[in-house]
Amino acid sequence: MTIRGRLVIAGAALLGASALFVSQGAAVADPHGSTERPSPSQSTSLRSLAAQSGLRIGTAVNMDALASDAAYKAIAAGQFSTVSPENVMKWDTIEPTQGTYNWAPADQLVAFAQQNGQLVRGHTLVWHNQLPAWLSQALPSMSSADVAALLKKHITDEVTHFTGKIWQWDVVNEAFNDDGTLRDSIWLQKLGPAYIADAFRWAHAADPKALLFYNDYNIEYTGPKSNAVYSYVQQLKAQGVPIQGVGFQTHLDTQYGLPDLQNNLQRFSDLGLKVAETEVDVRTTLPVTPVEQNAQVAGYTSTLQACLAVRSCLSYTVWGFGDAYSWVPGVFAGEGAADIYDANLQPKAEYTALQQTLALAAAPARDDRR
Ligand code: G3I
């Protein structure tokens, strides 16, 4: 085919996509019986366009911003069809004092999601970070049996509290090192590798309908870490452990280039697993040059295309949407601008890239995505 031929086809696809902007779109089935049906007034929103490909598009939500910033709240409600708690389902928020549960912030997010026809990704049950101080202090001197009992209680209590309200749970988060070995976390030290399978079994017992995910970063690139996680989840599946999915966090940085994400998603999918992009953002050095922003646009576009190309990729979630609320500057000095809206919540070229990618992909809804 000539280049001109390709451009004509691309142009036709764009025209078709434009036509879809004003259509009702198709309903997409979800596991809780509601439907994601774009309304005409919202028909260029990310969620509306994504629905036409049977894809859920999500964001992490900062509960302080949701409470205090009306523009933030409107975007969170209008643009996304799933939400993830950026912090409020982590152990330090849920159980700040042993035996005293603080469900309120997470309950507020679940209520917000229900009001706005959104599904919820639960994040996260077992992690080495954001543990409450009482737990970090107690763990080193506890017996393995006591640690196992405590972890089981945490998972059981939290999953039970939200039973029927969580679409996908990140059950275990970031258990591997970049070299493919298991992270030397307090969980590994106390319980050995079996803690991973046990966590999935305990979560499944508490909510058999939730989709249970292993979630990690730097597994978007093929390499030691991705290969190790691949082998590990393959073994879990072979042992009958109730794991249904793998989450690819997808925190990209323009200095490292683009991952071969579609191939990676596909090979995990071929194991019989669902996959999802769970924490997408693309950071760069500040101030952002036009070249860097082009790279950021390419990062968002290509990662979304990868999810769209893999049938079992259920959702594409950005880790927040406004640069003013991003976690990046606090962790990577001199970097930022990682999100799809600027610090004033104005959409950036990155937003438009997602919109256009979704419009081009719009097709009859695939109702088997869950
Ligand atoms: O809540 C306290 C507040 O009481 C205190 O005054 C303040 C002072 O620093 O800290 C507040 O806690 C902060 C918390 O976010 C809530 O805002 C922590 O310091 C801060 O470290 C924490 O950062 C979060 C980070 O996880 C912790 O590891 C980020 O918001 C959150 O975006 C980030 O998310 C992680 C995912 O869960 C897993 N994958 C990587 C991703 C990015 O790091």
mmCIF file of C-alpha atoms and ligand atoms in Angstrom:
data_model
loop_
_atom_site.group_PDB
_atom_site.id
_atom_site.type_symbol
_atom_site.label_atom_id
_atom_site.label_comp_id
_atom_site.label_asym_id
_atom_site.label_seq_id
_atom_site.Cartn_x
_atom_site.Cartn_y
_atom_site.Cartn_z
ATOM 1 C CA MET A 1 0.000 0.000 0.000
ATOM 2 C CA THR A 2 1.250 3.506 -0.763
ATOM 3 C CA ILE A 3 1.751 6.067 1.962
ATOM 4 C CA ARG A 4 -1.065 8.069 0.389
ATOM 5 C CA GLY A 5 -3.276 5.018 0.564
ATOM 6 C CA ARG A 6 -2.574 4.671 4.257
ATOM 7 C CA LEU A 7 -3.331 8.343 4.839
ATOM 8 C CA VAL A 8 -6.650 8.062 3.019
ATOM 9 C CA ILE A 9 -7.595 5.155 5.247
ATOM 10 C CA ALA A 10 -6.478 7.018 8.344
ATOM 11 C CA GLY A 11 -8.537 10.012 7.241
ATOM 12 C CA ALA A 12 -11.580 7.840 6.716
ATOM 13 C CA ALA A 13 -11.093 6.353 10.155
ATOM 14 C CA LEU A 14 -10.971 9.846 11.633
ATOM 15 C CA LEU A 15 -14.188 10.796 9.859
ATOM 16 C CA GLY A 16 -15.793 7.649 11.193
ATOM 17 C CA ALA A 17 -14.565 8.499 14.637
ATOM 18 C CA SER A 18 -16.026 11.990 14.352
ATOM 19 C CA ALA A 19 -19.361 10.496 13.488
ATOM 20 C CA LEU A 20 -19.154 8.429 16.645
ATOM 21 C CA PHE A 21 -18.724 11.603 18.711
ATOM 22 C CA VAL A 22 -22.417 12.341 18.262
ATOM 23 C CA SER A 23 -23.751 8.811 18.393
ATOM 24 C CA GLN A 24 -25.161 7.201 21.477
ATOM 25 C CA GLY A 25 -22.468 4.573 21.401
ATOM 26 C CA ALA A 26 -22.937 1.037 22.530
ATOM 27 C CA ALA A 27 -23.473 -0.182 26.044
ATOM 28 C CA VAL A 28 -20.646 -2.161 27.613
ATOM 29 C CA ALA A 29 -21.451 -4.917 30.033
ATOM 30 C CA ASP A 30 -19.738 -4.846 33.409
ATOM 31 C CA PRO A 31 -19.550 -7.433 36.139
ATOM 32 C CA HIS A 32 -21.935 -5.643 38.427
ATOM 33 C CA GLY A 33 -24.781 -5.412 35.985
ATOM 34 C CA SER A 34 -24.637 -1.728 35.109
ATOM 35 C CA THR A 35 -23.686 -0.441 31.695
ATOM 36 C CA GLU A 36 -21.230 2.166 30.532
ATOM 37 C CA ARG A 37 -23.280 4.073 27.963
ATOM 38 C CA PRO A 38 -21.944 7.325 26.603
ATOM 39 C CA SER A 39 -24.423 10.189 26.574
ATOM 40 C CA PRO A 40 -24.421 12.588 23.622
ATOM 41 C CA SER A 41 -23.290 15.511 25.778
ATOM 42 C CA GLN A 42 -20.263 13.595 27.003
ATOM 43 C CA SER A 43 -19.491 11.895 23.739
ATOM 44 C CA THR A 44 -15.941 13.206 23.376
ATOM 45 C CA SER A 45 -14.967 12.313 26.925
ATOM 46 C CA LEU A 46 -12.289 9.687 27.339
ATOM 47 C CA ARG A 47 -14.739 7.333 29.047
ATOM 48 C CA SER A 48 -17.298 7.699 26.282
ATOM 49 C CA LEU A 49 -14.775 7.064 23.530
ATOM 50 C CA ALA A 50 -13.196 4.160 25.423
ATOM 51 C CA ALA A 51 -16.603 2.575 25.938
ATOM 52 C CA GLN A 52 -16.952 2.253 22.199
ATOM 53 C CA SER A 53 -13.992 -0.148 22.235
ATOM 54 C CA GLY A 54 -15.212 -1.957 25.345
ATOM 55 C CA LEU A 55 -12.335 -0.482 27.318
ATOM 56 C CA ARG A 56 -12.496 1.053 30.770
ATOM 57 C CA ILE A 57 -10.385 4.163 31.280
ATOM 58 C CA GLY A 58 -9.472 5.104 34.821
ATOM 59 C CA THR A 59 -7.622 7.447 37.087
ATOM 60 C CA ALA A 60 -6.126 7.348 40.526
ATOM 61 C CA VAL A 61 -8.030 9.751 42.774
ATOM 62 C CA ASN A 62 -6.539 12.062 45.381
ATOM 63 C CA MET A 63 -9.281 12.362 48.009
ATOM 64 C CA ASP A 64 -8.101 15.776 49.231
ATOM 65 C CA ALA A 65 -8.373 17.174 45.718
ATOM 66 C CA LEU A 66 -11.750 15.536 45.211
ATOM 67 C CA ALA A 67 -13.063 17.293 48.316
ATOM 68 C CA SER A 68 -11.561 20.721 47.698
ATOM 69 C CA ASP A 69 -11.283 21.258 43.937
ATOM 70 C CA ALA A 70 -14.516 21.427 41.953
ATOM 71 C CA ALA A 71 -12.761 21.308 38.586
ATOM 72 C CA TYR A 72 -10.848 18.205 39.673
ATOM 73 C CA LYS A 73 -14.069 16.542 40.767
ATOM 74 C CA ALA A 74 -15.817 17.329 37.481
ATOM 75 C CA ILE A 75 -12.983 15.829 35.444
ATOM 76 C CA ALA A 76 -12.757 12.746 37.660
ATOM 77 C CA ALA A 77 -16.468 12.148 37.192
ATOM 78 C CA GLY A 78 -16.758 13.042 33.551
ATOM 79 C CA GLN A 79 -13.673 11.609 31.894
ATOM 80 C CA PHE A 80 -13.137 8.249 33.581
ATOM 81 C CA SER A 81 -15.084 5.017 33.935
ATOM 82 C CA THR A 82 -12.978 3.506 36.720
ATOM 83 C CA VAL A 83 -11.291 5.010 39.748
ATOM 84 C CA SER A 84 -8.394 3.833 41.921
ATOM 85 C CA PRO A 85 -7.662 5.186 45.396
ATOM 86 C CA GLU A 86 -4.253 6.845 45.178
ATOM 87 C CA ASN A 87 -3.703 6.236 48.900
ATOM 88 C CA VAL A 88 -6.848 5.606 50.931
ATOM 89 C CA MET A 89 -7.085 1.822 50.600
ATOM 90 C CA LYS A 90 -3.492 1.310 51.711
ATOM 91 C CA TRP A 91 -2.889 -0.229 55.109
ATOM 92 C CA ASP A 92 -1.658 2.983 56.798
ATOM 93 C CA THR A 93 -4.925 4.741 56.004
ATOM 94 C CA ILE A 94 -7.206 1.758 56.605
ATOM 95 C CA GLU A 95 -5.825 0.740 60.018
ATOM 96 C CA PRO A 96 -3.827 3.665 61.469
ATOM 97 C CA THR A 97 -4.105 2.174 64.951
ATOM 98 C CA GLN A 98 -4.211 -1.577 65.412
ATOM 99 C CA GLY A 99 -7.802 -2.774 65.445
ATOM 100 C CA THR A 100 -9.249 0.665 64.612
ATOM 101 C CA TYR A 101 -10.417 0.921 61.029
ATOM 102 C CA ASN A 102 -10.672 4.119 59.054
ATOM 103 C CA TRP A 103 -12.919 3.135 56.159
ATOM 104 C CA ALA A 104 -14.445 6.574 55.596
ATOM 105 C CA PRO A 105 -12.124 7.978 52.893
ATOM 106 C CA ALA A 106 -12.276 4.803 50.827
ATOM 107 C CA ASP A 107 -16.031 4.522 51.351
ATOM 108 C CA GLN A 108 -16.323 8.071 49.983
ATOM 109 C CA LEU A 109 -14.458 7.066 46.855
ATOM 110 C CA VAL A 110 -16.662 3.994 46.361
ATOM 111 C CA ALA A 111 -19.761 6.196 46.779
ATOM 112 C CA PHE A 112 -18.369 8.705 44.268
ATOM 113 C CA ALA A 113 -17.784 5.875 41.813
ATOM 114 C CA GLN A 114 -21.294 4.536 42.255
ATOM 115 C CA GLN A 115 -22.780 8.002 41.748
ATOM 116 C CA ASN A 116 -20.861 8.347 38.508
ATOM 117 C CA GLY A 117 -21.300 4.867 37.056
ATOM 118 C CA GLN A 118 -17.653 3.979 37.614
ATOM 119 C CA LEU A 119 -15.980 0.736 38.638
ATOM 120 C CA VAL A 120 -13.311 0.650 41.336
ATOM 121 C CA ARG A 121 -9.815 -0.822 41.217
ATOM 122 C CA GLY A 122 -8.822 -1.658 44.782
ATOM 123 C CA HIS A 123 -5.210 -0.680 45.556
ATOM 124 C CA THR A 124 -3.499 -2.334 47.401
ATOM 125 C CA LEU A 125 -3.588 -5.161 49.955
ATOM 126 C CA VAL A 126 0.014 -6.382 50.344
ATOM 127 C CA TRP A 127 2.857 -3.931 49.857
ATOM 128 C CA HIS A 128 6.102 -3.055 51.582
ATOM 129 C CA ASN A 129 5.256 0.686 51.605
ATOM 130 C CA GLN A 130 2.708 2.767 53.465
ATOM 131 C CA LEU A 131 2.390 0.377 56.364
ATOM 132 C CA PRO A 132 1.067 1.924 59.588
ATOM 133 C CA ALA A 133 3.752 2.834 62.119
ATOM 134 C CA TRP A 134 2.433 0.391 64.700
ATOM 135 C CA LEU A 135 2.825 -2.430 62.185
ATOM 136 C CA SER A 136 6.308 -1.452 60.994
ATOM 137 C CA GLN A 137 7.434 -1.350 64.601
ATOM 138 C CA ALA A 138 5.872 -4.670 65.546
ATOM 139 C CA LEU A 139 6.724 -6.823 62.530
ATOM 140 C CA PRO A 140 10.464 -7.434 63.057
ATOM 141 C CA SER A 141 9.974 -9.098 66.427
ATOM 142 C CA MET A 142 6.846 -11.073 65.524
ATOM 143 C CA SER A 143 6.791 -14.804 64.857
ATOM 144 C CA SER A 144 6.032 -16.025 61.353
ATOM 145 C CA ALA A 145 2.753 -17.524 62.523
ATOM 146 C CA ASP A 146 1.657 -14.222 64.032
ATOM 147 C CA VAL A 147 2.644 -12.285 60.901
ATOM 148 C CA ALA A 148 0.676 -14.717 58.732
ATOM 149 C CA ALA A 149 -2.367 -14.355 60.986
ATOM 150 C CA LEU A 150 -2.089 -10.560 60.912
ATOM 151 C CA LEU A 151 -1.760 -10.404 57.130
ATOM 152 C CA LYS A 152 -4.666 -12.807 56.659
ATOM 153 C CA LYS A 153 -6.818 -10.676 58.960
ATOM 154 C CA HIS A 154 -5.884 -7.492 57.112
ATOM 155 C CA ILE A 155 -6.750 -8.957 53.715
ATOM 156 C CA THR A 156 -9.911 -10.631 54.947
ATOM 157 C CA ASP A 157 -11.196 -7.563 56.778
ATOM 158 C CA GLU A 158 -10.479 -5.140 53.951
ATOM 159 C CA VAL A 159 -11.780 -7.292 51.107
ATOM 160 C CA THR A 160 -14.852 -8.213 53.154
ATOM 161 C CA HIS A 161 -15.586 -4.568 53.900
ATOM 162 C CA PHE A 162 -15.709 -3.811 50.178
ATOM 163 C CA THR A 163 -17.178 -7.104 48.956
ATOM 164 C CA GLY A 164 -19.168 -6.648 45.760
ATOM 165 C CA LYS A 165 -17.859 -3.097 45.283
ATOM 166 C CA ILE A 166 -14.398 -3.728 43.859
ATOM 167 C CA TRP A 167 -13.879 -4.738 40.232
ATOM 168 C CA GLN A 168 -10.158 -5.487 40.344
ATOM 169 C CA TRP A 169 -7.996 -5.792 43.467
ATOM 170 C CA ASP A 170 -4.244 -5.218 43.381
ATOM 171 C CA VAL A 171 -3.660 -8.020 45.870
ATOM 172 C CA VAL A 172 0.139 -8.017 45.871
ATOM 173 C CA ASN A 173 2.072 -4.940 44.780
ATOM 174 C CA GLU A 174 5.734 -4.699 43.719
ATOM 175 C CA ALA A 175 7.019 -8.020 45.080
ATOM 176 C CA PHE A 176 9.923 -8.258 42.586
ATOM 177 C CA ASN A 177 13.233 -6.466 42.135
ATOM 178 C CA ASP A 178 14.386 -5.210 38.743
ATOM 179 C CA ASP A 179 16.830 -8.136 38.475
ATOM 180 C CA GLY A 180 13.981 -10.622 38.727
ATOM 181 C CA THR A 181 14.589 -11.771 42.304
ATOM 182 C CA LEU A 182 11.880 -11.491 44.928
ATOM 183 C CA ARG A 183 12.024 -8.233 46.881
ATOM 184 C CA ASP A 184 13.496 -8.693 50.350
ATOM 185 C CA SER A 185 10.412 -7.207 52.015
ATOM 186 C CA ILE A 186 9.287 -7.875 55.547
ATOM 187 C CA TRP A 187 6.690 -10.230 54.059
ATOM 188 C CA LEU A 188 9.304 -12.328 52.295
ATOM 189 C CA GLN A 189 11.562 -12.306 55.349
ATOM 190 C CA LYS A 190 8.833 -13.461 57.675
ATOM 191 C CA LEU A 191 6.717 -15.699 55.473
ATOM 192 C CA GLY A 192 8.866 -16.787 52.542
ATOM 193 C CA PRO A 193 7.563 -16.701 48.956
ATOM 194 C CA ALA A 194 4.345 -18.484 49.939
ATOM 195 C CA TYR A 195 2.910 -15.177 51.156
ATOM 196 C CA ILE A 196 2.063 -14.293 47.574
ATOM 197 C CA ALA A 197 -0.126 -17.331 46.873
ATOM 198 C CA ASP A 198 -1.655 -17.116 50.346
ATOM 199 C CA ALA A 199 -2.612 -13.476 49.808
ATOM 200 C CA PHE A 200 -4.530 -14.386 46.663
ATOM 201 C CA ARG A 201 -6.281 -17.286 48.416
ATOM 202 C CA TRP A 202 -7.332 -15.119 51.352
ATOM 203 C CA ALA A 203 -8.596 -12.345 49.072
ATOM 204 C CA HIS A 204 -10.523 -14.804 46.926
ATOM 205 C CA ALA A 205 -12.183 -16.345 49.979
ATOM 206 C CA ALA A 206 -13.399 -12.899 51.048
ATOM 207 C CA ASP A 207 -14.762 -11.813 47.643
ATOM 208 C CA PRO A 208 -14.891 -14.640 45.092
ATOM 209 C CA LYS A 209 -16.175 -12.322 42.336
ATOM 210 C CA ALA A 210 -13.446 -9.673 42.448
ATOM 211 C CA LEU A 211 -10.724 -9.950 39.824
ATOM 212 C CA LEU A 212 -7.442 -10.445 41.660
ATOM 213 C CA PHE A 213 -4.305 -8.851 40.200
ATOM 214 C CA TYR A 214 -0.568 -8.931 40.770
ATOM 215 C CA ASN A 215 0.655 -5.336 40.127
ATOM 216 C CA ASP A 216 4.168 -4.024 39.441
ATOM 217 C CA TYR A 217 6.304 -1.411 37.664
ATOM 218 C CA ASN A 218 9.060 -1.906 35.088
ATOM 219 C CA ILE A 219 7.408 -5.049 33.775
ATOM 220 C CA GLU A 220 6.331 -3.133 30.664
ATOM 221 C CA TYR A 221 9.804 -3.744 29.226
ATOM 222 C CA THR A 222 10.805 -7.297 28.360
ATOM 223 C CA GLY A 223 13.684 -8.193 30.651
ATOM 224 C CA PRO A 224 14.598 -9.939 33.891
ATOM 225 C CA LYS A 225 11.779 -8.463 35.956
ATOM 226 C CA SER A 226 9.036 -9.025 33.416
ATOM 227 C CA ASN A 227 10.350 -12.539 32.726
ATOM 228 C CA ALA A 228 10.420 -13.370 36.432
ATOM 229 C CA VAL A 229 6.875 -12.138 37.008
ATOM 230 C CA TYR A 230 5.751 -14.030 33.924
ATOM 231 C CA SER A 231 7.224 -17.307 35.235
ATOM 232 C CA TYR A 232 5.877 -16.684 38.706
ATOM 233 C CA VAL A 233 2.276 -16.040 37.691
ATOM 234 C CA GLN A 234 2.463 -18.984 35.299
ATOM 235 C CA GLN A 235 3.359 -21.178 38.295
ATOM 236 C CA LEU A 236 0.602 -19.655 40.402
ATOM 237 C CA LYS A 237 -1.915 -20.450 37.673
ATOM 238 C CA ALA A 238 -0.575 -24.015 37.383
ATOM 239 C CA GLN A 239 -0.985 -24.448 41.147
ATOM 240 C CA GLY A 240 -4.599 -23.298 40.994
ATOM 241 C CA VAL A 241 -3.968 -20.077 42.914
ATOM 242 C CA PRO A 242 -6.871 -17.661 42.297
ATOM 243 C CA ILE A 243 -5.046 -14.980 40.327
ATOM 244 C CA GLN A 244 -6.935 -13.459 37.415
ATOM 245 C CA GLY A 245 -4.762 -10.624 36.213
ATOM 246 C CA VAL A 246 -1.500 -8.741 36.061
ATOM 247 C CA GLY A 247 -1.326 -4.961 36.355
ATOM 248 C CA PHE A 248 1.392 -3.099 34.481
ATOM 249 C CA GLN A 249 1.877 0.177 36.345
ATOM 250 C CA THR A 250 3.487 1.923 33.339
ATOM 251 C CA HIS A 251 5.268 4.811 35.051
ATOM 252 C CA LEU A 252 7.328 5.952 32.069
ATOM 253 C CA ASP A 253 10.136 8.508 31.855
ATOM 254 C CA THR A 254 11.024 10.060 28.496
ATOM 255 C CA GLN A 255 14.740 9.410 29.063
ATOM 256 C CA TYR A 256 14.252 5.627 28.954
ATOM 257 C CA GLY A 257 12.332 5.250 25.698
ATOM 258 C CA LEU A 258 9.190 3.261 25.041
ATOM 259 C CA PRO A 259 8.587 -0.280 26.264
ATOM 260 C CA ASP A 260 7.564 -3.219 24.077
ATOM 261 C CA LEU A 261 4.353 -3.244 26.007
ATOM 262 C CA GLN A 262 2.000 -4.865 23.527
ATOM 263 C CA ASN A 263 4.178 -7.983 23.284
ATOM 264 C CA ASN A 264 4.411 -8.180 27.045
ATOM 265 C CA LEU A 265 0.676 -7.728 27.575
ATOM 266 C CA GLN A 266 0.014 -10.359 24.949
ATOM 267 C CA ARG A 267 2.263 -13.023 26.431
ATOM 268 C CA PHE A 268 0.708 -12.607 29.879
ATOM 269 C CA SER A 269 -2.703 -12.687 28.254
ATOM 270 C CA ASP A 270 -1.751 -15.923 26.526
ATOM 271 C CA LEU A 271 -1.364 -17.477 29.996
ATOM 272 C CA GLY A 272 -5.107 -17.023 30.403
ATOM 273 C CA LEU A 273 -4.795 -13.872 32.489
ATOM 274 C CA LYS A 274 -6.477 -10.503 32.212
ATOM 275 C CA VAL A 275 -4.079 -7.580 31.962
ATOM 276 C CA ALA A 276 -4.418 -3.876 32.717
ATOM 277 C CA GLU A 277 -2.342 -0.727 32.636
ATOM 278 C CA THR A 278 -2.833 0.514 36.149
ATOM 279 C CA GLU A 279 -0.772 3.642 36.891
ATOM 280 C CA VAL A 280 0.183 5.303 33.614
ATOM 281 C CA ASP A 281 2.120 8.547 33.616
ATOM 282 C CA VAL A 282 5.038 9.860 31.562
ATOM 283 C CA ARG A 283 7.436 12.107 33.429
ATOM 284 C CA THR A 284 10.203 14.239 31.978
ATOM 285 C CA THR A 285 12.725 16.863 33.032
ATOM 286 C CA LEU A 286 11.459 20.386 33.712
ATOM 287 C CA PRO A 287 10.925 22.707 31.976
ATOM 288 C CA VAL A 288 9.408 20.555 29.269
ATOM 289 C CA THR A 289 10.826 21.093 25.798
ATOM 290 C CA PRO A 290 8.713 20.485 22.670
ATOM 291 C CA VAL A 291 10.824 17.402 21.953
ATOM 292 C CA GLU A 292 10.143 16.042 25.422
ATOM 293 C CA GLN A 293 6.441 16.694 25.125
ATOM 294 C CA ASN A 294 6.400 14.846 21.815
ATOM 295 C CA ALA A 295 7.965 11.914 23.638
ATOM 296 C CA GLN A 296 5.331 12.153 26.366
ATOM 297 C CA VAL A 297 2.561 12.163 23.760
ATOM 298 C CA ALA A 298 4.175 9.098 22.169
ATOM 299 C CA GLY A 299 4.285 7.426 25.584
ATOM 300 C CA TYR A 300 0.597 7.906 26.221
ATOM 301 C CA THR A 301 -0.401 7.043 22.666
ATOM 302 C CA SER A 302 1.633 3.866 22.390
ATOM 303 C CA THR A 303 0.680 2.510 25.807
ATOM 304 C CA LEU A 304 -3.000 3.046 25.074
ATOM 305 C CA GLN A 305 -2.615 1.462 21.638
ATOM 306 C CA ALA A 306 -0.987 -1.555 23.297
ATOM 307 C CA CYS A 307 -3.955 -2.036 25.615
ATOM 308 C CA LEU A 308 -6.437 -1.575 22.779
ATOM 309 C CA ALA A 309 -4.583 -4.179 20.714
ATOM 310 C CA VAL A 310 -4.734 -6.890 23.373
ATOM 311 C CA ARG A 311 -8.197 -8.278 23.835
ATOM 312 C CA SER A 312 -7.841 -9.169 27.511
ATOM 313 C CA CYS A 313 -6.554 -5.695 28.463
ATOM 314 C CA LEU A 314 -9.463 -4.596 30.620
ATOM 315 C CA SER A 315 -8.535 -1.093 31.616
ATOM 316 C CA TYR A 316 -6.122 1.781 31.081
ATOM 317 C CA THR A 317 -5.643 3.845 34.229
ATOM 318 C CA VAL A 318 -3.646 7.047 34.606
ATOM 319 C CA TRP A 319 -2.030 7.661 38.011
ATOM 320 C CA GLY A 320 -3.775 10.979 38.503
ATOM 321 C CA PHE A 321 -4.602 13.444 35.756
ATOM 322 C CA GLY A 322 -3.426 16.889 36.891
ATOM 323 C CA ASP A 323 0.225 17.890 37.154
ATOM 324 C CA ALA A 324 -0.427 19.882 40.340
ATOM 325 C CA TYR A 325 -1.379 16.686 42.168
ATOM 326 C CA SER A 326 1.226 14.314 40.742
ATOM 327 C CA TRP A 327 3.450 12.208 42.996
ATOM 328 C CA VAL A 328 6.365 12.621 40.555
ATOM 329 C CA PRO A 329 8.028 15.916 41.647
ATOM 330 C CA GLY A 330 8.124 14.702 45.238
ATOM 331 C CA VAL A 331 10.112 11.622 44.269
ATOM 332 C CA PHE A 332 12.113 12.565 41.151
ATOM 333 C CA ALA A 333 13.823 15.911 41.695
ATOM 334 C CA GLY A 334 13.635 18.144 38.623
ATOM 335 C CA GLU A 335 11.060 15.985 36.870
ATOM 336 C CA GLY A 336 7.311 16.306 36.452
ATOM 337 C CA ALA A 337 4.627 17.316 33.951
ATOM 338 C CA ALA A 338 3.756 13.623 33.826
ATOM 339 C CA ASP A 339 -0.014 13.909 33.567
ATOM 340 C CA ILE A 340 -2.579 14.596 30.846
ATOM 341 C CA TYR A 341 -3.828 17.889 32.312
ATOM 342 C CA ASP A 342 -1.596 20.792 33.330
ATOM 343 C CA ALA A 343 -1.311 22.332 36.791
ATOM 344 C CA ASN A 344 -4.422 24.437 36.071
ATOM 345 C CA LEU A 345 -6.384 21.372 34.976
ATOM 346 C CA GLN A 346 -6.311 22.372 31.342
ATOM 347 C CA PRO A 347 -6.019 19.400 28.970
ATOM 348 C CA LYS A 348 -2.575 18.987 27.417
ATOM 349 C CA ALA A 349 -1.526 17.435 24.120
ATOM 350 C CA GLU A 350 -1.247 14.175 26.056
ATOM 351 C CA TYR A 351 -5.000 14.306 26.723
ATOM 352 C CA THR A 352 -5.761 14.988 23.077
ATOM 353 C CA ALA A 353 -3.542 12.064 22.092
ATOM 354 C CA LEU A 354 -5.563 9.692 24.264
ATOM 355 C CA GLN A 355 -8.791 11.122 22.879
ATOM 356 C CA GLN A 356 -7.662 10.675 19.278
ATOM 357 C CA THR A 357 -6.297 7.200 19.890
ATOM 358 C CA LEU A 358 -9.609 6.132 21.397
ATOM 359 C CA ALA A 359 -11.577 7.740 18.583
ATOM 360 C CA LEU A 360 -9.542 5.880 15.989
ATOM 361 C CA ALA A 361 -10.042 2.605 17.803
ATOM 362 C CA ALA A 362 -13.780 3.043 18.283
ATOM 363 C CA ALA A 363 -15.496 -0.079 17.122
ATOM 364 C CA PRO A 364 -18.508 -2.157 18.072
ATOM 365 C CA ALA A 365 -18.259 -2.793 21.792
ATOM 366 C CA ARG A 366 -16.666 -6.027 22.911
ATOM 367 C CA ASP A 367 -18.849 -7.201 25.745
ATOM 368 C CA ASP A 368 -16.509 -9.924 26.962
ATOM 369 C CA ARG A 369 -14.009 -7.583 28.593
ATOM 370 C CA ARG A 370 -15.602 -7.448 32.077
HETATM 371 O O1 G3I B 1 -0.905 11.594 54.779
HETATM 372 C C1 G3I B 1 0.362 12.138 55.147
HETATM 373 C C2 G3I B 1 0.195 13.430 55.847
HETATM 374 O O2 G3I B 1 -0.495 13.215 57.060
HETATM 375 C C3 G3I B 1 1.557 14.067 56.110
HETATM 376 O O3 G3I B 1 1.402 15.321 56.670
HETATM 377 C C4 G3I B 1 2.344 14.183 54.807
HETATM 378 C C5 G3I B 1 3.740 14.724 55.029
HETATM 379 O O4 G3I B 1 4.654 14.212 54.099
HETATM 380 O O5 G3I B 1 2.439 12.918 54.224
HETATM 381 C C6 G3I B 1 1.197 12.346 53.906
HETATM 382 O O6 G3I B 1 1.413 11.093 53.355
HETATM 383 C C7 G3I B 1 1.871 11.071 52.012
HETATM 384 C C8 G3I B 1 0.894 10.229 51.204
HETATM 385 O O7 G3I B 1 1.382 10.057 49.883
HETATM 386 C C9 G3I B 1 -0.492 10.854 51.143
HETATM 387 O O8 G3I B 1 -0.424 12.109 50.544
HETATM 388 C C10 G3I B 1 3.251 10.454 51.957
HETATM 389 O O9 G3I B 1 4.188 11.313 52.591
HETATM 390 C C11 G3I B 1 3.668 10.193 50.544
HETATM 391 O O10 G3I B 1 4.880 9.437 50.529
HETATM 392 C C12 G3I B 1 2.604 9.396 49.830
HETATM 393 O O11 G3I B 1 3.014 9.196 48.512
HETATM 394 C C13 G3I B 1 2.306 8.207 47.776
HETATM 395 C C14 G3I B 1 3.266 7.079 47.390
HETATM 396 O O12 G3I B 1 2.559 6.127 46.601
HETATM 397 C C15 G3I B 1 3.832 6.381 48.603
HETATM 398 O O13 G3I B 1 4.676 5.355 48.217
HETATM 399 C C16 G3I B 1 1.764 8.853 46.513
HETATM 400 O O14 G3I B 1 0.762 9.811 46.860
HETATM 401 C C17 G3I B 1 1.156 7.801 45.592
HETATM 402 O O15 G3I B 1 0.871 8.371 44.347
HETATM 403 C C18 G3I B 1 2.149 6.677 45.368
HETATM 404 O O16 G3I B 1 1.539 5.688 44.582
HETATM 405 C C19 G3I B 1 2.360 4.581 44.223
HETATM 406 C C20 G3I B 1 1.437 3.379 44.082
HETATM 407 O O17 G3I B 1 0.693 3.187 45.265
HETATM 408 C C21 G3I B 1 2.243 2.113 43.751
HETATM 409 N N1 G3I B 1 3.057 2.327 42.570
HETATM 410 C C22 G3I B 1 3.915 3.504 42.588
HETATM 411 C C23 G3I B 1 3.086 4.758 42.861
HETATM 412 C C24 G3I B 1 3.946 6.000 42.786
HETATM 413 O O18 G3I B 1 4.924 6.010 43.772
#
